[in-house]
Amino acid sequence: MGFVDAVKTCFRNYVTFSGRAARPEFWWFALFVYGGGLLLGLLDLALFGQTTTVSTETTTAVASQTSFAPFSSLFGLAVVLPYISVTVRRLHDTDRSGWWYWIALIPLIGVIVLIVWLASKGTPGDNRYGPRPGQ
């Protein structure tokens, strides 16, 4: 599954929390979400941000901030449900309940464990959540 197919599949199944999602589907969509958020955040900064330059004798620093970020905010709202659903389906592919998504609330360790599970190989063949993705 390529980038475009993964994004289409995730938006097509944006509230489907049953079934399984293969690794490429999840990781391509994650790249879309984080890359799109970054680009739209930069666009918000460029259009609505305020840039401050601070100079000292040895260094010069530039800082930008905005309190109005419509593009990245709307993008975030559009992808939150598809991202949660593809994560749950990815956990199903590793034969884990979608409720394990909550492990990310444990500082540092929970996020690391979740990333390892999301990057691990899915169970071969059918499991309790359905047939192997792509069959």
Coordinates of N, CA and C in Angstrom, one line a residue:
M1 N 0.8 -1.2 0.0 CA 0.0 0.0 0.0 C 0.9 1.2 0.0
G2 N 0.6 2.1 -0.9 CA 1.4 3.4 -1.0 C 0.8 4.5 -0.2
F3 N 1.4 5.7 -0.3 CA 1.0 6.8 0.5 C -0.4 7.3 0.2
V4 N -0.8 7.4 -1.1 CA -2.1 7.9 -1.4 C -3.2 6.9 -1.1
D5 N -2.9 5.6 -1.3 CA -3.9 4.6 -1.0 C -4.1 4.5 0.5
A6 N -3.0 4.7 1.3 CA -3.2 4.7 2.8 C -4.0 5.8 3.3
V7 N -3.8 7.0 2.8 CA -4.6 8.2 3.2 C -6.0 8.0 2.8
K8 N -6.3 7.6 1.6 CA -7.7 7.3 1.1 C -8.4 6.3 2.0
T9 N -7.7 5.2 2.3 CA -8.2 4.1 3.1 C -8.6 4.7 4.5
C10 N -7.7 5.4 5.1 CA -7.9 5.9 6.4 C -9.1 6.9 6.5
F11 N -9.3 7.7 5.5 CA -10.4 8.7 5.4 C -11.7 7.9 5.1
R12 N -11.6 6.9 4.3 CA -12.8 6.1 3.9 C -13.3 5.3 5.2
N13 N -12.4 4.9 6.0 CA -12.7 4.2 7.3 C -12.5 5.0 8.5
Y14 N -12.9 6.3 8.4 CA -12.5 7.2 9.5 C -13.1 6.9 10.8
V15 N -14.2 6.2 10.9 CA -14.8 5.8 12.2 C -15.0 4.3 12.3
T16 N -14.2 3.6 11.6 CA -14.2 2.1 11.6 C -13.2 1.6 12.6
F17 N -13.6 1.2 13.8 CA -12.7 0.8 14.8 C -12.6 -0.8 14.9
S18 N -13.2 -1.5 14.0 CA -13.1 -2.9 13.9 C -12.2 -3.3 12.7
G19 N -11.7 -4.5 12.8 CA -10.9 -5.0 11.7 C -9.4 -4.7 12.0
R20 N -8.6 -4.8 11.0 CA -7.1 -4.7 11.1 C -6.6 -3.7 10.1
A21 N -5.4 -3.1 10.5 CA -4.7 -2.2 9.6 C -3.2 -2.6 9.5
A22 N -2.7 -2.8 8.3 CA -1.3 -3.2 8.1 C -0.4 -2.0 8.5
R23 N 0.9 -2.4 8.7 CA 1.9 -1.4 9.0 C 2.0 -0.2 8.0
P24 N 2.0 -0.5 6.7 CA 2.1 0.6 5.8 C 1.0 1.6 5.8
E25 N -0.2 1.0 6.0 CA -1.4 1.9 6.1 C -1.3 2.9 7.3
F26 N -0.9 2.4 8.5 CA -0.7 3.2 9.6 C 0.4 4.2 9.5
W27 N 1.6 3.8 9.1 CA 2.7 4.7 9.0 C 2.6 5.7 7.9
W28 N 2.1 5.4 6.8 CA 1.9 6.4 5.8 C 0.9 7.4 6.2
F29 N -0.2 7.0 6.9 CA -1.1 8.0 7.4 C -0.5 8.8 8.5
A30 N 0.3 8.2 9.4 CA 1.0 9.0 10.4 C 1.9 10.1 9.8
L31 N 2.6 9.7 8.7 CA 3.4 10.7 8.0 C 2.6 11.8 7.4
F32 N 1.4 11.5 6.9 CA 0.5 12.5 6.4 C 0.0 13.4 7.5
V33 N -0.3 12.9 8.6 CA -0.8 13.7 9.7 C 0.2 14.6 10.3
Y34 N 1.4 14.1 10.6 CA 2.5 14.9 11.2 C 3.1 15.9 10.1
G35 N 3.2 15.4 8.9 CA 3.8 16.3 7.9 C 2.8 17.4 7.5
G36 N 1.5 17.1 7.4 CA 0.5 18.1 7.1 C 0.4 19.1 8.3
G37 N 0.4 18.6 9.5 CA 0.3 19.5 10.6 C 1.5 20.4 10.7
L38 N 2.7 19.9 10.4 CA 3.9 20.8 10.3 C 3.8 21.8 9.3
L39 N 3.5 21.4 8.1 CA 3.4 22.4 6.9 C 2.3 23.4 7.2
L40 N 1.1 23.0 7.7 CA 0.1 24.0 7.9 C 0.4 24.9 9.1
G41 N 1.1 24.3 10.1 CA 1.6 25.2 11.2 C 2.5 26.3 10.8
L42 N 3.4 25.9 9.8 CA 4.3 26.9 9.3 C 3.6 27.9 8.5
L43 N 2.5 27.5 7.7 CA 1.7 28.4 7.0 C 1.0 29.4 7.9
D44 N 0.4 28.9 9.0 CA -0.2 29.7 10.0 C 0.8 30.7 10.6
L45 N 2.0 30.3 10.8 CA 3.0 31.2 11.3 C 3.3 32.3 10.3
A46 N 3.5 31.9 9.1 CA 3.8 32.8 8.0 C 2.7 33.9 7.8
L47 N 1.4 33.5 7.9 CA 0.3 34.4 7.6 C -0.1 35.1 8.8
F48 N -0.1 34.5 10.0 CA -0.7 35.1 11.2 C 0.2 35.3 12.3
G49 N 1.5 34.9 12.1 CA 2.4 34.9 13.2 C 3.2 36.2 13.5
Q50 N 3.8 36.3 14.6 CA 4.6 37.4 14.9 C 6.1 36.9 15.1
T51 N 7.0 37.5 14.5 CA 8.4 37.1 14.6 C 9.2 38.2 15.4
T52 N 10.0 37.6 16.3 CA 10.8 38.5 17.1 C 12.3 38.1 17.0
T53 N 13.1 39.1 16.8 CA 14.6 38.8 16.6 C 15.3 39.4 17.9
V54 N 16.1 38.6 18.5 CA 16.8 39.0 19.7 C 18.3 38.9 19.4
S55 N 19.0 40.0 19.5 CA 20.4 39.9 19.2 C 21.2 40.3 20.5
T56 N 22.3 39.5 20.6 CA 23.3 39.8 21.7 C 24.6 40.0 21.0
E57 N 25.7 40.2 21.7 CA 27.0 40.4 21.1 C 27.5 39.1 20.4
T58 N 27.1 37.9 20.8 CA 27.6 36.7 20.3 C 26.6 35.9 19.4
T59 N 25.3 36.1 19.7 CA 24.3 35.3 18.9 C 23.1 36.1 18.5
T60 N 22.4 35.6 17.6 CA 21.1 36.2 17.1 C 20.1 35.1 17.1
A61 N 18.9 35.3 17.8 CA 17.9 34.3 17.8 C 16.6 34.8 17.2
V62 N 15.9 34.0 16.6 CA 14.6 34.3 16.0 C 13.5 33.5 16.6
A63 N 12.4 34.0 17.0 CA 11.3 33.3 17.6 C 10.0 33.7 16.9
S64 N 9.2 32.8 16.6 CA 7.9 33.1 16.0 C 6.8 32.5 16.9
Q65 N 5.6 33.2 16.9 CA 4.5 32.6 17.7 C 3.2 33.2 17.1
T66 N 2.1 32.4 17.3 CA 0.8 32.9 16.8 C -0.2 32.4 17.8
S67 N -1.2 33.1 18.0 CA -2.4 32.7 18.8 C -3.6 32.4 17.9
F68 N -3.4 32.5 16.6 CA -4.5 32.3 15.6 C -3.9 31.3 14.6
A69 N -4.3 30.0 14.6 CA -3.8 29.0 13.7 C -5.0 28.3 13.0
P70 N -5.7 28.9 12.1 CA -6.9 28.2 11.6 C -6.6 27.0 10.7
F71 N -5.5 27.0 9.9 CA -5.3 25.9 9.0 C -4.9 24.7 9.7
S72 N -3.9 24.8 10.6 CA -3.5 23.6 11.4 C -4.6 23.1 12.3
S73 N -5.4 24.0 12.9 CA -6.5 23.6 13.8 C -7.6 22.8 13.0
L74 N -8.0 23.3 11.8 CA -9.0 22.6 11.0 C -8.4 21.2 10.6
F75 N -7.1 21.2 10.2 CA -6.5 20.0 9.8 C -6.5 19.0 10.9
G76 N -6.2 19.4 12.1 CA -6.2 18.6 13.3 C -7.5 18.0 13.6
L77 N -8.6 18.8 13.5 CA -9.9 18.3 13.7 C -10.3 17.3 12.6
A78 N -9.9 17.5 11.4 CA -10.2 16.6 10.3 C -9.6 15.2 10.4
V79 N -8.4 15.2 11.0 CA -7.7 13.9 11.1 C -7.7 13.2 12.4
V80 N -8.3 13.8 13.5 CA -8.2 13.1 14.8 C -8.9 11.8 14.8
L81 N -10.1 11.7 14.3 CA -10.9 10.4 14.3 C -10.2 9.4 13.4
P82 N -9.8 9.7 12.1 CA -9.2 8.7 11.3 C -7.9 8.2 12.0
Y83 N -7.1 9.1 12.6 CA -5.9 8.7 13.2 C -6.1 7.7 14.4
I84 N -7.1 8.0 15.2 CA -7.4 7.1 16.3 C -7.9 5.8 15.8
S85 N -8.8 5.8 14.8 CA -9.3 4.6 14.3 C -8.2 3.7 13.6
V86 N -7.3 4.3 12.9 CA -6.3 3.5 12.2 C -5.3 3.0 13.3
T87 N -5.1 3.7 14.4 CA -4.3 3.2 15.5 C -4.9 2.0 16.2
V88 N -6.2 2.1 16.4 CA -6.9 1.0 17.0 C -6.9 -0.3 16.1
R89 N -7.1 -0.1 14.8 CA -7.0 -1.2 13.8 C -5.6 -1.7 13.8
R90 N -4.6 -0.9 13.9 CA -3.2 -1.4 13.9 C -2.9 -2.2 15.1
L91 N -3.4 -1.8 16.3 CA -3.3 -2.6 17.5 C -4.0 -4.0 17.3
H92 N -5.2 -4.0 16.6 CA -5.9 -5.2 16.4 C -5.0 -6.1 15.5
D93 N -4.3 -5.6 14.6 CA -3.4 -6.4 13.7 C -2.3 -7.1 14.5
T94 N -1.9 -6.5 15.6 CA -0.9 -7.2 16.5 C -1.6 -8.0 17.6
D95 N -2.9 -8.3 17.4 CA -3.7 -9.1 18.3 C -3.8 -8.5 19.7
R96 N -3.9 -7.1 19.8 CA -4.1 -6.4 21.0 C -5.4 -5.6 20.9
S97 N -6.1 -5.4 22.0 CA -7.3 -4.6 22.1 C -7.0 -3.2 21.8
G98 N -7.9 -2.5 21.2 CA -7.8 -1.1 21.0 C -7.7 -0.2 22.2
W99 N -8.1 -0.8 23.3 CA -8.0 -0.1 24.6 C -6.6 0.1 25.0
W100 N -5.6 -0.6 24.5 CA -4.2 -0.4 24.8 C -3.7 0.9 24.3
Y101 N -4.5 1.6 23.5 CA -4.2 3.0 23.1 C -4.0 3.9 24.3
W102 N -4.7 3.6 25.3 CA -4.6 4.5 26.6 C -3.2 4.3 27.3
I103 N -2.4 3.4 26.9 CA -1.1 3.2 27.5 C -0.2 4.4 27.2
A104 N -0.6 5.1 26.2 CA 0.2 6.4 25.8 C 0.1 7.4 26.9
L105 N -0.9 7.3 27.8 CA -1.0 8.3 28.9 C 0.0 8.2 30.0
I106 N 0.7 7.0 30.0 CA 1.8 6.8 30.9 C 3.0 7.6 30.4
P107 N 3.5 8.5 31.1 CA 4.6 9.4 30.6 C 5.8 8.6 30.1
L108 N 6.3 8.9 29.0 CA 7.5 8.3 28.3 C 7.4 6.8 28.0
I109 N 7.3 6.0 29.0 CA 7.3 4.5 28.9 C 6.1 4.1 28.0
G110 N 4.9 4.7 28.3 CA 3.7 4.3 27.6 C 3.8 4.6 26.1
V111 N 4.3 5.7 25.8 CA 4.5 6.1 24.4 C 5.5 5.2 23.7
I112 N 6.6 4.9 24.3 CA 7.6 4.0 23.8 C 7.0 2.6 23.5
V113 N 6.3 2.1 24.5 CA 5.7 0.7 24.3 C 4.7 0.8 23.1
L114 N 3.9 1.8 23.1 CA 2.9 1.9 22.0 C 3.6 2.0 20.6
I115 N 4.6 2.7 20.5 CA 5.4 2.8 19.2 C 5.9 1.5 18.8
V116 N 6.5 0.8 19.8 CA 7.0 -0.6 19.5 C 5.9 -1.5 19.0
W117 N 4.8 -1.5 19.7 CA 3.6 -2.3 19.2 C 3.2 -1.9 17.8
L118 N 3.1 -0.6 17.6 CA 2.6 -0.2 16.3 C 3.6 -0.5 15.1
A119 N 4.9 -0.6 15.5 CA 5.9 -0.9 14.5 C 6.1 -2.4 14.3
S120 N 5.6 -3.2 15.2 CA 5.8 -4.7 15.2 C 5.0 -5.3 14.1
K121 N 5.4 -6.5 13.7 CA 4.7 -7.2 12.7 C 3.3 -7.7 13.2
G122 N 2.4 -7.7 12.3 CA 1.0 -8.2 12.6 C 1.0 -9.7 12.7
T123 N 0.0 -10.2 13.3 CA -0.1 -11.7 13.4 C -0.4 -12.2 12.0
P124 N 0.3 -13.4 11.7 CA 0.0 -14.0 10.4 C -1.3 -14.6 10.3
G125 N -2.0 -14.5 9.2 CA -3.3 -15.2 9.1 C -4.4 -14.4 9.8
D126 N -5.5 -15.1 10.1 CA -6.6 -14.5 10.8 C -6.3 -14.4 12.3
N127 N -6.9 -13.4 13.0 CA -6.9 -13.4 14.4 C -8.3 -13.1 14.9
R128 N -8.5 -12.8 16.1 CA -9.8 -12.6 16.7 C -10.5 -11.3 16.2
Y129 N -9.7 -10.4 15.5 CA -10.2 -9.2 15.0 C -10.5 -9.2 13.5
G130 N -10.2 -10.3 12.9 CA -10.6 -10.4 11.4 C -9.4 -11.0 10.6
P131 N -9.6 -11.0 9.3 CA -8.6 -11.6 8.4 C -7.4 -10.6 8.3
R132 N -6.3 -11.1 7.8 CA -5.1 -10.3 7.6 C -5.4 -9.2 6.6
P133 N -4.9 -8.0 6.9 CA -5.1 -6.9 5.9 C -4.6 -7.2 4.6
G134 N -5.3 -6.8 3.5 CA -4.8 -7.0 2.2 C -5.3 -8.3 1.6
Q135 N -6.1 -9.0 2.3 CA -6.6 -10.3 1.7 C -8.0 -10.1 1.2

